[in-house]
Amino acid sequence: MYSVADYVVRGCVFLNNQIRPTNKKLASLMIYATDLCDSACKHCLIWAKRPASILPTEQIIKLVKSTSVNKFTKIGLEGGEFLLHPEALEILKWFKANHPNFDLLSNCLQPDKLVNAVRMYKPQRLWVSLDGTEETYKSMRGKDGYDKVIYVIEQLKEIVPISLMFTLSPYNDFADLQHVTTIASKYEVDLRVGIYNNIDFFDTLDKAHTSAIGSQKGEESLTFKNLRNKIGQKPDFEIVDEDLNKFESWKNSIPDSIKGFDENYDFILLYNLWKQQELRLRCFSIFDNVIVLPNGDIPICQNLPTKLGNIYEATLDDILNSAATVKTQKFHSHNCNSCWINYHRKQDVVLYRNMERIFGRKAVSKVLGYYQWNEHQNSYKQIVE
């Protein structure tokens, strides 16, 4: 999916932000333009937020005009559901004319509107959510949208690069992943796999990393009513699959078909070692990947509630380059190993993996600081390849 040029740009941004922490450049800016959403996902409760927030168009444009953003910065437009933003099409029109290096994320529940928008405004990539079979989709996402996703793929796969987004969770399993790899292969589109996390902005309830994969598959869909009941009855136990906690069992459960899609197999495989607290990598992605929430908050990352600032109170550049931000990012980069979120950790895995291949473990440790893939101090190659 990623070209050599993409890696070069990432490398240049990484070096700049390490050498010049008060003059940052961004590789990626993810804009949550609204938390309005027409889905009802179990692994993300943005749709249940009340009152809903909307990031004004003028604030979005102001973000893109920041010094820390340049033509190489990949901007993601999402929500909630981005197309529910009252000025979604006007924003897309502005991006096409002023910053064409943008991606659009969608649940495809408004397929014709999405198809028309993509054809007219041509994002660099379209990301669409597909978390399993038709039955699993309805149970996990609360809406009957499987056929709409397939329709969007069929309509747009020759017009724009498409990535299917699959989230491995307690609400689906490896059989669902196998199904989605089959769909991706059939239509010759990309696949990106994430793993369920308790992301602060998502307001999730079921505990990630201890609730076993597939342990709640097929349970009833969420509604506002049964969500309220669930909030009042949080489980005081953890569902643990002892067999899948074992590395070899986990490894053998991963469908071989996922190896046909770059930067997914190792991410899923290494998750087990991270969950067992064997794997430790510094988090460098927080310097280069930034998100902005619909209320203007800029958290340090997708996972934590720690806020660096708010764009209604200071500019993006002032927030990112402030002494307080530099101190906070440095601390978390050295000390935080508390998530396995694909927006952040995939970049860290790629960084360590590629540098280890070129320079070896000892040299990388001296440059980037101590790290380990597992408790036996094996190399990436010994574990994954």
XYZ file of C-alpha atoms in Angstrom:
385
model
C 0.000 0.000 0.000
C 2.769 2.436 0.909
C 5.405 3.510 -1.617
C 9.100 4.205 -1.074
C 8.259 7.909 -1.292
C 5.804 7.527 1.609
C 8.530 6.007 3.786
C 10.979 8.751 2.796
C 8.486 11.457 3.778
C 7.792 9.718 7.076
C 11.519 9.432 7.736
C 12.118 13.119 7.069
C 9.259 14.126 9.367
C 10.546 11.791 12.071
C 14.053 13.265 11.936
C 12.774 16.839 11.914
C 10.548 16.300 14.945
C 13.291 14.597 16.930
C 15.885 17.268 16.127
C 13.552 20.273 16.146
C 10.764 19.492 18.651
C 9.583 23.122 18.735
C 9.241 23.289 14.950
C 7.219 20.181 14.208
C 5.928 18.938 10.883
C 3.080 16.457 10.667
C 3.002 13.267 8.654
C -0.666 12.725 9.444
C -3.500 14.903 10.728
C -6.737 13.108 11.524
C -9.710 15.458 11.788
C -12.776 14.145 13.590
C -15.065 16.716 11.984
C -18.191 15.627 13.864
C -19.340 12.990 16.296
C -22.663 12.680 14.501
C -22.957 9.069 13.382
C -25.689 6.900 11.887
C -24.121 3.622 12.974
C -24.467 1.942 16.389
C -21.146 0.160 16.844
C -20.266 -1.802 19.962
C -16.568 -1.041 19.622
C -17.109 2.716 19.282
C -19.831 4.696 21.041
C -19.325 8.041 19.314
C -22.847 7.652 17.930
C -24.265 7.865 21.458
C -22.660 11.221 22.336
C -25.165 13.925 23.261
C -25.115 16.745 22.479
C -23.232 16.181 19.244
C -20.272 18.394 18.348
C -19.380 19.768 14.921
C -16.038 21.306 13.961
C -16.773 24.401 11.848
C -15.470 24.558 8.306
C -13.413 27.666 9.015
C -11.613 25.873 11.849
C -10.822 22.909 9.588
C -9.380 25.232 6.947
C -7.378 27.056 9.618
C -5.871 23.732 10.715
C -4.745 22.885 7.201
C -3.098 26.284 6.819
C -0.906 25.665 9.879
C 2.870 25.771 9.445
C 3.136 22.235 10.801
C 1.020 21.031 7.855
C 2.482 20.905 4.363
C 1.554 19.328 1.056
C 2.973 15.980 2.182
C 0.812 15.847 5.316
C -1.852 13.194 4.894
C -5.141 14.499 6.245
C -7.940 12.140 7.209
C -11.537 13.333 7.302
C -13.755 11.286 9.562
C -16.307 11.408 12.397
C -18.585 9.910 13.604
C -19.595 9.811 9.988
C -17.939 12.655 8.093
C -20.746 12.930 5.545
C -23.137 13.893 8.351
C -21.216 17.146 8.849
C -23.659 19.831 7.616
C -21.000 21.271 5.297
C -19.310 17.996 4.319
C -19.443 18.586 0.558
C -18.184 22.165 0.868
C -15.242 20.903 2.926
C -14.441 18.211 0.368
C -14.594 20.799 -2.403
C -12.124 23.000 -0.514
C -9.736 20.088 0.029
C -9.797 19.101 -3.624
C -8.734 22.620 -4.594
C -6.337 23.409 -1.733
C -5.002 20.194 -0.171
C -5.696 17.209 -2.426
C -3.593 14.931 -0.196
C -6.553 13.823 1.914
C -8.327 10.587 2.749
C -12.017 10.083 3.434
C -13.319 7.605 6.007
C -16.902 6.330 5.910
C -19.248 3.626 7.162
C -21.026 3.605 3.766
C -24.509 3.859 5.287
C -25.285 6.627 2.790
C -23.845 4.818 -0.232
C -25.115 7.010 -3.070
C -24.064 10.229 -1.347
C -20.644 8.717 -0.688
C -20.206 7.455 -4.240
C -21.135 10.830 -5.700
C -18.844 12.682 -3.289
C -15.853 10.471 -4.086
C -16.400 10.752 -7.817
C -16.608 14.531 -7.586
C -13.881 15.332 -5.060
C -11.424 12.413 -5.487
C -9.763 11.728 -2.120
C -6.367 10.021 -2.261
C -7.887 6.982 -0.545
C -11.291 5.860 0.705
C -11.405 3.943 3.973
C -14.541 1.899 4.604
C -15.433 -0.253 7.594
C -16.116 -3.965 7.238
C -15.851 -6.129 10.348
C -17.012 -9.542 9.206
C -19.829 -11.439 7.566
C -23.249 -9.926 6.984
C -24.526 -11.414 10.240
C -21.519 -10.246 12.257
C -21.702 -6.786 10.713
C -25.306 -6.293 11.818
C -24.629 -7.534 15.348
C -21.394 -5.576 15.795
C -22.296 -2.326 14.066
C -26.010 -2.235 14.821
C -27.114 -1.508 11.259
C -27.799 -3.587 8.177
C -25.004 -2.067 6.118
C -22.990 -4.990 4.738
C -24.501 -4.826 1.237
C -23.975 -1.051 1.164
C -20.249 -1.534 1.771
C -20.060 -4.049 -1.074
C -21.999 -1.659 -3.328
C -19.574 1.192 -2.589
C -16.587 -1.053 -3.311
C -18.055 -2.152 -6.621
C -18.869 1.418 -7.637
C -15.569 3.026 -6.660
C -12.758 0.455 -6.792
C -11.715 1.636 -10.261
C -11.983 5.310 -9.318
C -10.077 5.614 -6.035
C -7.843 3.322 -3.954
C -9.931 1.658 -1.239
C -8.887 0.231 2.107
C -11.215 -1.981 4.090
C -10.926 -1.348 7.825
C -11.399 -4.416 10.031
C -11.356 -4.239 13.839
C -10.620 -7.529 15.619
C -12.647 -7.518 18.820
C -14.784 -9.463 21.305
C -17.667 -8.967 18.842
C -16.112 -10.830 15.896
C -13.350 -13.382 15.388
C -10.695 -14.740 13.067
C -13.333 -16.362 10.862
C -14.684 -12.875 10.203
C -11.184 -11.682 9.397
C -10.818 -14.544 6.944
C -14.098 -13.483 5.329
C -12.970 -9.879 4.934
C -9.608 -10.912 3.446
C -11.608 -12.889 0.884
C -13.661 -9.789 0.029
C -10.507 -7.654 -0.229
C -8.868 -10.217 -2.515
C -11.979 -10.588 -4.658
C -12.195 -6.867 -5.343
C -8.405 -6.302 -5.278
C -8.543 -3.635 -2.583
C -6.322 -3.000 0.434
C -7.038 -4.235 3.962
C -6.086 -2.561 7.249
C -6.567 -4.482 10.500
C -6.968 -2.791 13.859
C -7.588 -4.295 17.293
C -10.247 -3.179 19.747
C -8.932 -0.679 22.290
C -10.564 1.442 24.954
C -10.001 4.694 23.060
C -10.902 7.635 25.265
C -12.957 9.503 22.663
C -14.889 6.346 21.750
C -16.432 5.979 25.261
C -16.174 2.180 25.077
C -17.484 0.003 27.914
C -16.292 -3.561 27.358
C -12.738 -3.981 28.559
C -10.188 -4.346 25.788
C -7.336 -6.887 25.842
C -8.913 -9.093 28.532
C -12.259 -9.707 26.840
C -11.425 -12.624 24.557
C -11.630 -12.265 20.790
C -15.087 -13.423 19.699
C -16.362 -13.868 23.273
C -19.390 -11.630 22.629
C -19.952 -12.422 18.983
C -23.591 -12.591 17.929
C -25.036 -10.817 20.955
C -27.863 -8.334 20.373
C -27.147 -5.025 18.677
C -26.849 -1.871 20.743
C -29.582 0.763 20.945
C -29.778 3.885 23.092
C -32.035 1.995 25.494
C -29.942 -1.117 26.038
C -26.779 0.998 26.048
C -28.123 2.902 29.060
C -28.826 -0.413 30.759
C -25.331 -1.633 29.966
C -23.751 1.498 31.431
C -25.480 0.748 34.706
C -24.410 -2.892 34.708
C -20.718 -2.939 33.858
C -19.338 -6.458 34.306
C -17.032 -6.891 37.290
C -15.222 -9.805 35.675
C -12.903 -10.332 32.759
C -13.390 -12.847 29.961
C -10.003 -14.395 29.284
C -9.188 -17.021 26.688
C -6.190 -18.769 28.266
C -5.460 -20.757 25.129
C -5.265 -17.692 22.879
C -3.063 -16.016 25.467
C -0.368 -18.496 24.452
C 1.754 -17.112 21.644
C 1.801 -20.234 19.467
C -1.972 -20.690 19.764
C -2.494 -17.052 18.844
C -0.093 -17.327 15.917
C -1.822 -20.440 14.589
C -5.231 -18.726 14.800
C -4.301 -15.901 12.429
C -5.533 -16.618 8.878
C -2.667 -17.119 6.449
C -4.545 -14.943 3.950
C -3.718 -11.822 5.977
C -0.073 -12.205 4.941
C -1.087 -11.002 1.490
C -1.777 -7.530 2.872
C 1.212 -5.475 4.027
C 1.677 -4.325 7.631
C -1.122 -6.404 9.123
C 0.231 -9.834 9.986
C 3.037 -8.572 12.207
C 0.703 -6.078 13.888
C -1.746 -8.844 14.834
C 0.984 -11.307 15.802
C 2.914 -8.865 17.994
C -0.290 -7.816 19.750
C -0.154 -11.052 21.722
C 3.349 -10.272 22.991
C 2.334 -6.726 23.874
C -0.744 -8.006 25.730
C 1.477 -10.400 27.729
C 3.658 -7.380 28.602
C 6.655 -8.866 26.815
C 6.864 -6.347 23.969
C 8.013 -2.806 24.623
C 8.525 -0.089 22.031
C 8.891 3.620 22.526
C 5.986 5.581 21.051
C 7.355 7.908 18.388
C 4.152 8.298 16.370
C 2.722 10.838 18.824
C 5.193 13.412 17.467
C 4.099 12.930 13.852
C 0.443 11.811 13.981
C -2.034 14.268 15.482
C -5.799 14.131 15.899
C -8.296 16.943 16.406
C -11.651 16.194 18.023
C -14.994 17.809 17.105
C -14.866 20.079 20.172
C -11.417 21.340 19.184
C -9.420 19.293 21.692
C -6.038 17.906 20.651
C -5.229 14.833 22.766
C -1.711 13.483 22.933
C -2.893 10.364 21.088
C -6.004 8.363 20.311
C -5.717 6.307 23.459
C -5.236 8.722 26.356
C -7.424 11.511 27.772
C -4.385 13.786 28.180
C -5.020 16.996 26.221
C -2.273 19.103 24.654
C -4.628 22.011 24.017
C -7.712 23.223 22.186
C -7.735 25.003 18.834
C -10.292 27.528 20.094
C -7.745 28.677 22.671
C -4.484 28.477 20.691
C -3.343 27.658 17.154
C -2.330 24.137 16.183
C 1.277 25.300 15.752
C 1.397 26.984 19.146
C -0.054 23.876 20.815
C 2.312 21.408 19.148
C 5.455 23.484 19.677
C 4.844 24.715 23.204
C 7.248 23.819 26.006
C 4.440 21.994 27.800
C 3.714 19.807 24.760
C 7.395 19.045 24.187
C 7.710 17.938 27.820
C 4.506 15.862 27.752
C 5.353 14.132 24.476
C 8.877 13.348 25.615
C 7.606 11.804 28.847
C 4.988 9.630 27.132
C 7.336 8.608 24.349
C 9.762 7.187 26.902
C 7.291 5.789 29.421
C 4.008 4.866 27.741
C 3.470 1.413 26.304
C -0.230 1.282 27.135
C -2.019 0.756 23.816
C -1.996 -1.240 20.612
C -3.825 1.231 18.382
C -3.055 0.892 14.695
C -2.944 4.667 14.047
C 0.056 4.873 16.353
C 1.659 1.495 16.926
C 1.823 0.352 13.313
C 4.115 3.273 12.597
C 6.285 2.378 15.585
C 6.490 -1.270 14.504
C 7.529 -0.228 10.986
C 10.161 2.157 12.365
C 11.811 -0.387 14.664
C 11.441 -3.253 12.212
C 13.084 -1.434 9.318
C 15.888 0.060 11.384
C 16.632 -3.313 12.972
C 16.864 -4.928 9.555
C 19.391 -2.324 8.405
C 21.443 -1.579 11.524
C 20.830 -4.452 13.952
C 19.345 -4.471 17.446
C 22.311 -3.006 19.357
C 22.651 0.007 17.097
C 18.902 0.669 17.132
C 18.816 0.478 20.929
C 21.545 3.086 21.155
C 19.737 5.453 18.791
C 16.089 4.934 19.781
C 16.452 3.643 23.325
C 15.889 0.230 24.859
C 13.190 -1.943 23.267
C 12.243 -5.589 23.051
C 9.913 -7.699 20.923
C 9.602 -10.435 23.562
C 11.075 -11.499 26.890
C 13.663 -13.698 25.159
C 15.187 -10.716 23.330
C 14.482 -12.282 19.950
C 14.791 -10.182 16.811
C 11.802 -9.165 14.732
C 12.881 -11.647 12.063
C 13.035 -14.531 14.525
C 9.503 -13.862 15.729
C 7.673 -12.856 12.574
C 9.465 -14.188 9.531
